[in-house]
Short mmCIF file of C-alpha atoms in Angstrom, two decimals:
data_model
loop_
_atom_site.label_atom_id
_atom_site.label_comp_id
_atom_site.label_asym_id
_atom_site.label_seq_id
_atom_site.Cartn_x
_atom_site.Cartn_y
_atom_site.Cartn_z
CA UNK A 25 24.96 -1.77 0.41
CA UNK A 26 26.73 1.56 0.57
CA UNK A 27 25.20 3.80 2.97
CA UNK A 28 26.67 7.33 2.93
CA UNK A 29 26.69 7.94 6.85
CA UNK A 30 26.38 11.90 6.12
CA UNK A 31 22.54 11.59 7.30
CA UNK A 32 20.09 10.02 9.86
CA UNK A 33 16.65 9.53 9.83
CA UNK A 34 15.54 10.92 12.96
CA UNK A 35 12.17 10.25 14.58
CA UNK A 36 10.21 13.47 15.01
CA UNK A 37 6.86 12.13 16.14
CA UNK A 38 5.09 8.95 16.52
CA UNK A 39 1.22 9.65 16.03
CA UNK A 40 -0.82 6.56 17.07
CA UNK A 41 -4.59 6.89 16.93
CA UNK A 42 -5.98 4.76 13.80
CA UNK A 43 -7.64 1.85 15.17
CA UNK A 44 -6.42 -0.52 11.92
CA UNK A 45 -3.92 -0.48 9.57
CA UNK A 46 -2.92 3.09 8.14
CA UNK A 47 -2.75 2.91 4.50
CA UNK A 48 -1.56 6.43 3.31
CA UNK A 49 -0.26 10.05 4.48
CA UNK A 50 -0.71 13.23 2.78
CA UNK A 51 0.79 16.71 3.64
CA UNK A 52 -1.36 19.69 2.93
CA UNK A 53 0.43 21.65 0.15
CA UNK A 54 -0.59 24.91 1.15
CA UNK A 55 -0.97 24.69 4.85
CA UNK A 56 0.83 23.18 7.96
CA UNK A 57 -1.35 20.28 8.10
CA UNK A 58 -0.71 16.48 7.65
CA UNK A 59 -3.60 13.77 6.97
CA UNK A 60 -3.74 10.10 7.17
CA UNK A 61 -6.46 7.72 6.03
CA UNK A 62 -7.07 4.20 7.63
CA UNK A 63 -8.94 0.80 7.38
CA UNK A 64 -10.96 2.11 10.40
CA UNK A 65 -12.69 4.16 7.73
CA UNK A 66 -11.35 7.63 9.34
CA UNK A 67 -9.12 10.36 8.18
CA UNK A 68 -6.79 11.86 11.11
CA UNK A 69 -5.58 15.68 10.84
CA UNK A 70 -2.68 17.03 12.53
CA UNK A 71 -1.15 20.44 12.25
CA UNK A 72 2.42 21.41 12.85
CA UNK A 73 4.53 24.42 13.82
CA UNK A 74 8.06 25.46 14.32
CA UNK A 75 9.04 27.26 17.49
CA UNK A 76 10.47 30.32 16.17
CA UNK A 77 12.12 30.43 12.48
CA UNK A 78 14.98 28.43 13.44
CA UNK A 79 15.03 25.97 10.72
CA UNK A 80 17.36 23.50 12.73
CA UNK A 81 14.34 23.00 15.23
CA UNK A 82 11.99 20.07 14.38
CA UNK A 83 8.46 21.04 14.13
CA UNK A 84 5.91 19.85 16.97
CA UNK A 85 2.66 18.17 15.91
CA UNK A 86 -0.70 18.25 17.56
CA UNK A 87 -3.79 16.31 16.39
CA UNK A 88 -6.70 18.36 15.47
CA UNK A 89 -9.40 16.36 14.13
CA UNK A 90 -10.71 12.91 13.35
CA UNK A 91 -13.05 12.89 10.44
CA UNK A 92 -15.49 10.14 10.38
CA UNK A 93 -15.83 9.58 6.64
CA UNK A 94 -18.69 8.62 4.83
CA UNK A 95 -17.11 5.52 3.43
CA UNK A 96 -18.55 2.29 4.44
CA UNK A 97 -15.23 0.35 3.90
CA UNK A 98 -11.46 1.21 4.24
CA UNK A 99 -10.21 4.27 3.19
CA UNK A 100 -7.32 3.29 0.96
CA UNK A 101 -6.14 6.82 -0.33
CA UNK A 102 -6.10 10.31 0.43
CA UNK A 103 -4.99 13.36 -1.94
CA UNK A 104 -5.12 17.19 -1.27
CA UNK A 105 -6.10 19.85 -4.03
CA UNK A 106 -3.23 22.13 -4.68
CA UNK A 107 -5.22 24.63 -2.90
CA UNK A 108 -5.15 22.84 0.25
CA UNK A 109 -8.43 23.73 0.78
CA UNK A 110 -10.09 20.32 -0.26
CA UNK A 111 -9.01 16.41 -0.18
CA UNK A 112 -10.36 13.45 -1.86
CA UNK A 113 -10.82 10.30 -0.52
CA UNK A 114 -10.67 6.53 -2.25
CA UNK A 115 -12.07 3.51 -0.80
CA UNK A 116 -12.55 -0.07 -0.83
CA UNK A 117 -16.27 0.81 -0.94
CA UNK A 118 -15.47 2.11 -4.40
CA UNK A 119 -16.40 5.80 -3.88
CA UNK A 120 -14.37 8.57 -4.01
CA UNK A 121 -15.09 11.19 -1.43
CA UNK A 122 -14.65 15.08 -1.34
CA UNK A 123 -14.25 16.72 1.78
CA UNK A 124 -14.15 20.65 2.44
CA UNK A 125 -13.60 22.42 5.61
CA UNK A 126 -16.88 23.82 7.18
CA UNK A 127 -16.88 27.45 6.87
CA UNK A 128 -18.41 29.11 9.80
CA UNK A 129 -18.97 32.79 9.58
CA UNK A 130 -17.48 34.70 12.90
CA UNK A 131 -19.00 38.12 13.25
CA UNK A 132 -15.58 39.70 14.30
CA UNK A 133 -12.86 37.78 12.49
CA UNK A 134 -15.05 36.74 9.15
CA UNK A 135 -14.07 33.16 8.74
CA UNK A 136 -13.96 31.07 11.98
CA UNK A 137 -11.04 28.67 12.17
CA UNK A 138 -12.93 25.57 12.98
CA UNK A 139 -11.50 22.06 11.96
CA UNK A 140 -14.62 20.64 11.22
CA UNK A 141 -14.47 19.05 7.64
CA UNK A 142 -17.40 17.44 5.78
CA UNK A 143 -18.00 15.47 2.88
CA UNK A 144 -19.32 17.61 0.31
CA UNK A 145 -19.92 14.99 -2.39
CA UNK A 146 -19.28 11.32 -3.23
CA UNK A 147 -18.30 10.46 -6.62
CA UNK A 148 -19.77 7.15 -7.71
CA UNK A 149 -18.51 5.18 -10.75
CA UNK A 150 -15.83 2.63 -10.10
CA UNK A 151 -17.30 -0.82 -9.72
CA UNK A 152 -14.75 -2.24 -7.35
CA UNK A 153 -12.35 -1.00 -4.62
CA UNK A 154 -10.84 2.63 -5.29
CA UNK A 155 -7.04 2.32 -4.62
CA UNK A 156 -5.58 5.72 -5.34
CA UNK A 157 -6.81 9.50 -5.92
CA UNK A 158 -4.91 12.50 -6.88
CA UNK A 159 -5.20 15.94 -8.21
CA UNK A 160 -3.67 17.79 -11.28
CA UNK A 161 -1.07 20.42 -10.67
CA UNK A 162 -3.67 23.28 -11.36
CA UNK A 163 -6.36 21.31 -9.39
CA UNK A 164 -8.82 21.26 -12.31
CA UNK A 165 -8.60 17.66 -12.70
CA UNK A 166 -8.94 14.63 -10.27
CA UNK A 167 -8.12 10.98 -11.21
CA UNK A 168 -9.09 7.89 -9.52
CA UNK A 169 -8.08 4.15 -10.11
CA UNK A 170 -9.51 0.76 -9.04
CA UNK A 171 -9.57 -2.94 -9.29
CA UNK A 172 -12.16 -2.67 -11.95
CA UNK A 173 -9.29 -1.88 -14.28
CA UNK A 174 -10.19 1.58 -14.91
CA UNK A 175 -8.68 5.07 -14.51
CA UNK A 176 -11.38 7.84 -14.31
CA UNK A 177 -10.86 11.47 -14.90
CA UNK A 178 -13.10 14.09 -13.29
CA UNK A 179 -13.21 17.94 -13.99
CA UNK A 180 -13.48 19.57 -10.98
CA UNK A 181 -16.17 22.38 -11.29
CA UNK A 182 -17.30 25.13 -8.55
CA UNK A 183 -19.45 24.15 -5.71
CA UNK A 184 -18.45 20.44 -5.36
CA UNK A 185 -19.63 19.60 -8.76
CA UNK A 186 -17.61 17.22 -10.89
CA UNK A 187 -17.87 15.77 -14.49
CA UNK A 188 -16.47 12.70 -15.81
CA UNK A 189 -14.19 13.56 -18.62
CA UNK A 190 -13.08 9.87 -19.52
CA UNK A 191 -12.97 6.20 -18.31
CA UNK A 192 -9.83 4.73 -19.64
CA UNK A 193 -9.80 1.00 -19.95
CA UNK A 194 -6.19 0.42 -20.77
CA UNK A 195 -5.06 -1.70 -18.14
CA UNK A 196 -5.79 -5.48 -18.02
CA UNK A 197 -5.68 -5.86 -14.13
CA UNK A 198 -6.16 -3.61 -11.15
CA UNK A 199 -5.01 -0.15 -11.01
CA UNK A 200 -2.70 0.59 -7.99
CA UNK A 201 -1.76 4.01 -8.36
CA UNK A 202 -2.30 7.18 -10.28
CA UNK A 203 -0.04 10.22 -10.41
CA UNK A 204 -0.13 13.66 -12.23
CA UNK A 205 2.81 15.25 -13.69
CA UNK A 206 3.79 18.12 -11.55
CA UNK A 207 3.35 20.94 -14.10
CA UNK A 208 1.43 19.43 -17.23
CA UNK A 209 -1.87 17.47 -17.44
CA UNK A 210 -0.22 14.20 -18.08
CA UNK A 211 -1.29 11.39 -15.80
CA UNK A 212 0.59 8.10 -15.10
CA UNK A 213 -1.05 4.99 -13.64
CA UNK A 214 0.70 1.68 -12.12
CA UNK A 215 -0.98 -1.64 -12.20
CA UNK A 216 -0.91 -5.16 -10.83
CA UNK A 217 -0.23 -6.00 -14.46
CA UNK A 218 3.15 -4.96 -13.92
CA UNK A 219 2.86 -2.06 -16.37
CA UNK A 220 2.91 1.77 -16.13
CA UNK A 221 0.51 3.77 -18.57
CA UNK A 222 0.60 7.60 -19.50
CA UNK A 223 -2.87 9.52 -20.70
CA UNK A 224 -3.57 13.04 -22.08
CA UNK A 225 -6.28 14.60 -23.11
CA UNK A 226 -6.52 15.00 -26.95
CA UNK A 227 -8.23 18.53 -27.47
CA UNK A 228 -10.52 17.37 -30.22
CA UNK A 229 -11.05 13.70 -28.90
CA UNK A 230 -11.02 12.23 -25.66
CA UNK A 231 -8.41 11.42 -23.15
CA UNK A 232 -6.23 8.60 -24.44
CA UNK A 233 -3.47 6.22 -23.43
CA UNK A 234 -0.21 7.47 -25.22
CA UNK A 235 2.51 5.31 -23.95
CA UNK A 236 3.05 2.07 -21.72
CA UNK A 237 6.15 1.40 -20.05
CA UNK A 238 6.86 -2.66 -19.39
CA UNK A 239 9.86 -3.81 -17.49
CA UNK A 240 8.75 -4.37 -13.97
CA UNK A 241 8.28 -8.03 -13.28
CA UNK A 242 5.78 -7.90 -10.75
CA UNK A 243 2.81 -5.35 -9.51
CA UNK A 244 3.78 -1.73 -9.77
CA UNK A 245 2.68 -0.13 -6.63
CA UNK A 246 3.42 3.56 -6.60
CA UNK A 247 4.72 6.26 -8.75
CA UNK A 248 6.38 9.47 -8.12
CA UNK A 249 7.36 12.24 -10.43
CA UNK A 250 10.64 13.91 -10.15
CA UNK A 251 10.22 17.72 -8.98
CA UNK A 252 11.37 18.82 -12.52
CA UNK A 253 8.91 16.46 -14.03
CA UNK A 254 11.36 15.03 -16.39
CA UNK A 255 11.58 11.46 -14.90
CA UNK A 256 9.02 9.12 -12.98
CA UNK A 257 10.07 6.80 -10.43
CA UNK A 258 8.04 3.36 -10.02
CA UNK A 259 8.16 0.91 -7.24
CA UNK A 260 7.32 -2.61 -7.47
CA UNK A 261 6.67 -6.12 -5.97
CA UNK A 262 9.87 -7.09 -7.71
CA UNK A 263 11.80 -5.34 -5.17
CA UNK A 264 13.04 -2.41 -7.54
CA UNK A 265 12.34 0.89 -8.24
CA UNK A 266 12.70 1.99 -11.69
CA UNK A 267 13.31 5.56 -12.97
CA UNK A 268 12.25 6.37 -16.41
CA UNK A 269 13.34 9.56 -18.31
CA UNK A 270 11.28 11.46 -20.75
CA UNK A 271 13.19 11.33 -23.69
CA UNK A 272 10.78 13.66 -25.79
CA UNK A 273 7.35 15.08 -25.46
CA UNK A 274 5.41 11.61 -25.28
CA UNK A 275 8.27 8.86 -24.68
CA UNK A 276 9.85 7.55 -21.58
CA UNK A 277 12.95 5.37 -21.32
CA UNK A 278 14.37 3.16 -18.57
CA UNK A 279 17.36 4.85 -16.83
CA UNK A 280 17.99 3.52 -13.76
CA UNK A 281 17.16 1.12 -10.99
CA UNK A 282 17.47 1.28 -7.52
CA UNK A 283 17.53 -1.94 -5.08
CA UNK A 284 17.36 -1.85 -1.26
CA UNK A 285 14.42 -3.62 -0.22
CA UNK A 286 13.80 -7.36 0.77
CA UNK A 287 9.84 -7.28 0.64
CA UNK A 288 7.19 -5.54 -1.79
CA UNK A 289 7.91 -1.69 -1.74
CA UNK A 290 4.70 0.09 -1.37
CA UNK A 291 5.37 3.77 -1.68
CA UNK A 292 7.89 5.88 -3.25
CA UNK A 293 8.02 9.79 -2.81
CA UNK A 294 10.32 12.34 -4.63
CA UNK A 295 11.16 15.86 -3.80
CA UNK A 296 13.75 18.46 -4.02
CA UNK A 297 15.68 17.69 -0.65
CA UNK A 298 18.33 19.30 0.93
CA UNK A 299 21.09 18.22 -1.13
CA UNK A 300 23.87 20.58 -2.10
CA UNK A 301 25.42 19.29 -5.41
CA UNK A 302 24.94 21.44 -8.44
CA UNK A 303 23.88 17.96 -10.20
CA UNK A 304 21.34 17.05 -7.63
CA UNK A 305 18.09 15.92 -8.71
CA UNK A 306 16.52 15.78 -5.57
CA UNK A 307 15.92 13.10 -2.83
CA UNK A 308 13.73 10.01 -3.25
CA UNK A 309 12.38 8.12 -0.44
CA UNK A 310 10.79 4.45 -0.61
CA UNK A 311 9.26 1.82 1.80
CA UNK A 312 7.48 -1.31 2.10
CA UNK A 313 6.49 -4.66 3.52
CA UNK A 314 10.13 -4.95 4.95
CA UNK A 315 9.40 -2.10 7.17
CA UNK A 316 12.56 -0.18 6.06
CA UNK A 317 12.62 3.57 4.76
CA UNK A 318 15.29 4.53 2.17
CA UNK A 319 16.44 7.92 1.16
CA UNK A 320 18.38 8.34 -2.09
CA UNK A 321 19.93 11.32 -3.58
CA UNK A 322 19.71 11.29 -7.34
CA UNK A 323 21.92 13.39 -9.35
CA UNK A 324 22.97 13.70 -13.07
CA UNK A 325 26.34 12.24 -13.74
CA UNK A 326 29.04 14.75 -14.51
CA UNK A 327 30.10 13.53 -18.26
CA UNK A 328 27.92 14.83 -21.15
CA UNK A 329 28.47 11.30 -22.62
CA UNK A 330 26.28 9.50 -20.22
CA UNK A 331 23.31 12.10 -20.23
CA UNK A 332 20.73 9.45 -20.32
CA UNK A 333 21.77 7.69 -17.14
CA UNK A 334 21.54 8.84 -13.40
CA UNK A 335 23.37 8.37 -10.39
CA UNK A 336 21.87 7.59 -6.98
CA UNK A 337 23.26 7.47 -3.36
CA UNK A 338 21.44 5.74 -0.62
CA UNK A 339 22.32 8.66 1.91
CA UNK A 340 19.79 7.50 4.97
CA UNK A 341 18.19 4.31 5.78
CA UNK A 342 16.20 3.01 8.92
CA UNK A 343 14.85 -0.68 9.24
CA UNK A 344 11.90 -1.37 11.60
CA UNK A 345 10.62 2.05 11.13
CA UNK A 346 7.03 0.76 12.51
CA UNK A 347 8.42 -1.91 14.63
CA UNK A 348 7.46 -5.11 12.96
CA UNK A 349 4.87 -3.65 10.87
CA UNK A 350 4.73 -3.19 7.08
CA UNK A 351 5.16 0.65 6.11
CA UNK A 352 2.41 1.45 3.50
CA UNK A 353 3.12 5.05 2.49
CA UNK A 354 5.99 7.34 2.64
CA UNK A 355 5.60 11.08 1.57
CA UNK A 356 8.09 14.13 1.67
CA UNK A 357 6.72 17.27 2.74
CA UNK A 358 6.15 19.65 -0.14
CA UNK A 359 6.33 22.89 1.70
CA UNK A 360 8.98 25.19 1.52
CA UNK A 361 11.35 25.04 4.53
CA UNK A 362 10.35 21.64 5.36
CA UNK A 363 11.96 19.31 2.56
CA UNK A 364 13.83 17.43 5.05
CA UNK A 365 10.78 16.12 6.71
CA UNK A 366 8.75 13.12 5.50
CA UNK A 367 5.63 11.10 6.88
CA UNK A 368 5.12 7.32 6.84
CA UNK A 369 1.91 5.29 7.57
CA UNK A 370 2.17 1.66 8.67
CA UNK A 371 0.29 -1.62 9.72
CA UNK A 372 0.57 -0.63 13.29
CA UNK A 373 -2.26 2.32 12.51
CA UNK A 374 0.30 4.96 13.27
CA UNK A 375 1.62 7.99 11.44
CA UNK A 376 5.46 8.53 11.88
CA UNK A 377 7.19 11.82 10.95
CA UNK A 378 11.09 11.71 10.25
CA UNK A 379 13.61 14.12 9.26
CA UNK A 380 16.71 13.39 7.28
CA UNK A 381 19.27 15.19 9.54
CA UNK A 382 23.16 15.47 9.10
CA UNK A 383 24.72 12.35 10.97
CA UNK A 384 26.85 14.88 13.29
CA UNK A 385 23.67 16.26 15.24
CA UNK B 16 -21.25 -23.31 -5.16
CA UNK B 17 -22.36 -24.35 -8.53
CA UNK B 18 -19.25 -26.21 -9.87
CA UNK B 19 -17.58 -28.79 -8.00
CA UNK B 20 -13.90 -28.74 -9.26
CA UNK B 21 -12.96 -32.09 -7.90
CA UNK B 22 -16.10 -34.41 -7.00
CA UNK B 23 -13.92 -37.46 -5.88
CA UNK B 24 -10.98 -36.43 -3.94
CA UNK B 25 -8.56 -38.92 -2.39
CA UNK B 26 -8.83 -38.74 1.24
CA UNK B 27 -6.05 -39.39 3.57
CA UNK B 28 -5.62 -40.48 7.29
CA UNK B 29 -4.54 -37.67 9.47
CA UNK B 30 -1.50 -37.75 11.31
CA UNK B 31 -1.22 -37.80 14.92
CA UNK B 32 -1.67 -34.43 16.31
CA UNK B 33 1.37 -32.90 18.35
CA UNK B 34 0.78 -33.18 22.07
CA UNK B 35 1.93 -29.89 22.96
CA UNK B 36 -0.39 -26.98 22.48
CA UNK B 37 1.13 -24.16 20.64
CA UNK B 38 1.08 -20.86 22.42
CA UNK B 39 -0.04 -19.33 19.08
CA UNK B 40 -3.06 -21.60 18.95
CA UNK B 41 -5.41 -19.34 20.81
CA UNK B 42 -6.84 -16.84 18.34
CA UNK B 43 -10.57 -17.15 17.33
CA UNK B 44 -10.78 -13.42 16.66
CA UNK B 45 -9.84 -11.63 13.29
CA UNK B 46 -7.32 -9.29 14.55
CA UNK B 47 -4.45 -10.03 16.74
CA UNK B 48 -5.07 -7.08 19.10
CA UNK B 49 -7.86 -8.88 20.63
CA UNK B 50 -5.82 -11.79 21.85
CA UNK B 51 -5.65 -10.80 25.57
CA UNK B 52 -3.40 -13.02 27.16
CA UNK B 53 -0.53 -12.32 24.82
CA UNK B 54 1.77 -9.44 25.20
CA UNK B 55 3.83 -9.45 21.87
CA UNK B 56 5.23 -5.92 22.60
CA UNK B 57 7.63 -7.65 24.98
CA UNK B 58 10.69 -8.76 23.38
CA UNK B 59 11.46 -11.17 25.85
CA UNK B 60 8.26 -13.28 25.07
CA UNK B 61 9.72 -13.92 21.56
CA UNK B 62 8.92 -17.46 21.09
CA UNK B 63 10.48 -19.31 18.20
CA UNK B 64 8.12 -21.50 15.98
CA UNK B 65 8.63 -24.55 14.13
CA UNK B 66 6.81 -26.14 10.99
CA UNK B 67 4.85 -28.39 13.36
CA UNK B 68 3.02 -25.40 15.18
CA UNK B 69 2.37 -23.73 12.00
CA UNK B 70 0.86 -27.03 10.47
CA UNK B 71 -1.11 -27.40 13.71
CA UNK B 72 -2.55 -23.94 13.02
CA UNK B 73 -3.89 -24.92 9.44
CA UNK B 74 -4.21 -28.49 9.24
CA UNK B 75 -7.89 -28.71 10.65
CA UNK B 76 -9.25 -26.00 8.28
CA UNK B 77 -12.17 -27.29 6.23
CA UNK B 78 -11.93 -27.63 2.67
CA UNK B 79 -14.48 -25.22 0.95
CA UNK B 80 -16.14 -27.83 -1.41
CA UNK B 81 -15.67 -31.20 0.60
CA UNK B 82 -16.45 -32.47 4.24
CA UNK B 83 -12.54 -32.99 4.75
CA UNK B 84 -9.81 -30.85 6.40
CA UNK B 85 -6.97 -29.61 4.22
CA UNK B 86 -4.78 -32.10 5.94
CA UNK B 87 -7.01 -35.12 4.88
CA UNK B 88 -7.10 -33.84 1.36
CA UNK B 89 -3.24 -33.35 1.63
CA UNK B 90 -3.62 -29.80 0.63
CA UNK B 91 -1.10 -29.03 3.48
CA UNK B 92 1.48 -30.63 5.09
CA UNK B 93 4.23 -30.04 7.67
CA UNK B 94 6.97 -30.52 4.88
CA UNK B 95 5.51 -27.80 2.89
CA UNK B 96 6.09 -25.25 5.61
CA UNK B 97 9.20 -23.21 5.67
CA UNK B 98 10.35 -21.10 8.76
CA UNK B 99 12.76 -18.39 8.03
CA UNK B 100 13.77 -15.18 10.21
CA UNK B 101 10.42 -14.16 11.03
CA UNK B 102 9.12 -15.27 7.50
CA UNK B 103 6.83 -18.32 7.06
CA UNK B 104 6.36 -19.56 3.64
CA UNK B 105 3.39 -22.03 3.44
CA UNK B 106 2.98 -24.24 0.16
CA UNK B 107 -0.32 -26.01 -0.42
CA UNK B 108 -1.22 -28.28 -3.20
CA UNK B 109 -4.69 -27.95 -5.02
CA UNK B 110 -6.53 -31.61 -5.24
CA UNK B 111 -6.72 -30.90 -9.01
CA UNK B 112 -4.91 -28.34 -11.14
CA UNK B 113 -8.00 -26.37 -12.47
CA UNK B 114 -9.06 -26.00 -8.56
CA UNK B 115 -11.32 -23.06 -8.38
CA UNK B 116 -11.17 -23.00 -4.76
CA UNK B 117 -7.45 -22.40 -4.77
CA UNK B 118 -7.64 -18.80 -4.05
CA UNK B 119 -10.24 -19.28 -1.11
CA UNK B 120 -8.03 -22.16 0.20
CA UNK B 121 -4.94 -19.93 0.29
CA UNK B 122 -7.05 -17.03 1.65
CA UNK B 123 -8.18 -19.27 4.38
CA UNK B 124 -4.72 -20.36 5.37
CA UNK B 125 -3.53 -16.71 5.39
CA UNK B 126 -6.45 -15.40 7.62
CA UNK B 127 -6.04 -18.36 9.83
CA UNK B 128 -2.19 -17.50 10.30
CA UNK B 129 -3.04 -14.00 10.53
CA UNK B 130 -5.46 -14.26 13.46
CA UNK B 131 -3.12 -16.81 15.59
CA UNK B 132 0.62 -15.58 14.78
CA UNK B 133 2.03 -12.26 16.22
CA UNK B 134 2.37 -9.49 13.80
CA UNK B 135 6.11 -9.70 13.62
CA UNK B 136 5.63 -13.12 11.37
CA UNK B 137 5.74 -12.09 7.47
CA UNK B 138 3.67 -15.07 5.79
CA UNK B 139 4.01 -15.80 2.04
CA UNK B 140 1.55 -18.25 0.42
CA UNK B 141 2.16 -20.40 -2.74
CA UNK B 142 0.52 -23.14 -4.63
CA UNK B 143 3.02 -25.92 -4.72
CA UNK B 144 4.90 -25.25 -8.24
CA UNK B 145 3.18 -27.18 -10.98
CA UNK B 146 0.21 -28.29 -9.12
CA UNK B 147 -2.19 -25.52 -10.56
CA UNK B 148 -2.78 -24.28 -14.27
CA UNK B 149 -3.03 -20.45 -13.00
CA UNK B 150 -0.15 -21.13 -10.50
CA UNK B 151 1.29 -17.54 -10.85
CA UNK B 152 -2.18 -15.65 -10.53
CA UNK B 153 -3.13 -17.62 -7.68
CA UNK B 154 0.19 -16.66 -5.93
CA UNK B 155 0.05 -13.12 -6.89
CA UNK B 156 -3.59 -12.78 -5.50
CA UNK B 157 -2.73 -14.22 -2.26
CA UNK B 158 0.44 -12.24 -1.71
CA UNK B 159 -1.14 -9.01 -2.41
CA UNK B 160 -2.14 -7.56 1.05
CA UNK B 161 -4.32 -4.98 -0.89
CA UNK B 162 -6.38 -7.75 -2.34
CA UNK B 163 -6.38 -9.64 0.83
CA UNK B 164 -7.53 -6.80 2.79
CA UNK B 165 -10.22 -5.79 0.32
CA UNK B 166 -11.42 -9.59 0.28
CA UNK B 167 -11.84 -9.45 3.95
CA UNK B 168 -14.45 -6.52 3.47
CA UNK B 169 -16.67 -8.52 1.52
CA UNK B 170 -19.44 -10.11 3.84
CA UNK B 171 -20.20 -12.84 1.11
CA UNK B 172 -16.59 -14.00 1.05
CA UNK B 173 -15.96 -13.38 4.63
CA UNK B 174 -19.09 -15.74 5.41
CA UNK B 175 -17.47 -18.36 3.18
CA UNK B 176 -14.18 -18.09 4.75
CA UNK B 177 -15.55 -18.28 8.14
CA UNK B 178 -16.87 -21.61 7.35
CA UNK B 179 -13.85 -22.94 6.31
CA UNK B 180 -12.10 -21.90 9.35
CA UNK B 181 -14.77 -22.68 11.69
CA UNK B 182 -13.27 -26.20 12.07
CA UNK B 183 -9.70 -24.83 12.32
CA UNK B 184 -8.07 -25.53 15.87
CA UNK B 185 -10.62 -28.43 16.46
CA UNK B 186 -9.16 -31.32 18.43
CA UNK B 187 -10.59 -34.00 16.34
#
């Protein structure tokens, strides 16, 4: 496989701490915070900062909080609300937890900067393990999915109040992942039944499934929308990543396949990256049971005739990212100025932060 | 268990146990971290492993519905174990093609190996091709780490599993 030598994955920091397998990492979209969740039932929070404004330096990370969740089993999934003030957890105990920072009034400065987070509500509804949670772009909707084959859509009301807007029973097996479109209220879900489904809200009716994508030959573990929302990437146990293009309002078409893993691909993340070409569609990172992290630059082909295709180039790759462990999650930092940072979580219980750097530095 | 899937299984003689004691055969606890006498982080400690050593780890696991070991029922055999580069593939043969215990048997093999082997080994578990009517479904479930992890947090299932594993490693 061709690896363009122009970039390396440089380890910024290794953050051990979870006592058991770390399942997922989640960057706060608004504040310099990184969260991780684990089979040890805790969520760990790290803050980061750069010394000065020089974007060439890597930020330094410090552990600020270990939150003992109210979950009785593995915390499988974690997702921040767009405001960065709330996060949701999905657990094998079948519940979804909602956490907010305790606001303590300080006489002099107004709000005190404590790092105490508390569970403000526990959403019950799934019958078996919750596997993934996610907030919509505006933060007004929350989706969760489970081994019980359902996807639940919750409307977020003030004061930690949630209303179930729909229970979608479309998949024939476990639902592994939910992912909201970056700007519109379209939800995608991936399943153990090897398919991907899309849902929208019919204003006069309920939420419904508008499209199903088949093509993967095994469990689809993870989904990532392109930053512009025109593409969806899916990662599978069939060792491939597929990219689907939105060809009209409610139709998607398979346009590109990426191969570069030898074991199940558990996680995929897509952000704008720091590519320079005008046809650049961003950077896509993937990881999985082979312990490898791959970073691909996705771009549009130059000729108009092939507009329904995409180009990809593997620009950086590292093996044994978490020593011998599987890597369960990869996520790009969504904050401006940090687009070259990604975080991973592994079976070794550690979280690692990596930076994509030019090979010469 | 309400239903016996194979009421009358054929029982085979056990082969002679290999005399050497595998360095891997120490784990009784669920997590490898608890094995104090081994330091897997030291690269010079990396031991090669062969079919017989892996077989020794799983041969005496008890069948969930018979008072026999997986070896006595020919559910597992050394020949059905494949060793690659840190990848171990264990094939097993359900006694009957409709065996409803197959996922439990496969899970017991997976958990036994997870407890005994250093984490550098990745393990794939499959039923022998053509030996089970739901071959793909059983294989898919046994190799889905999320389902396996969730199963091990199910107290009832874990209890059943521990009964199968109680005899594992016994010298008889």
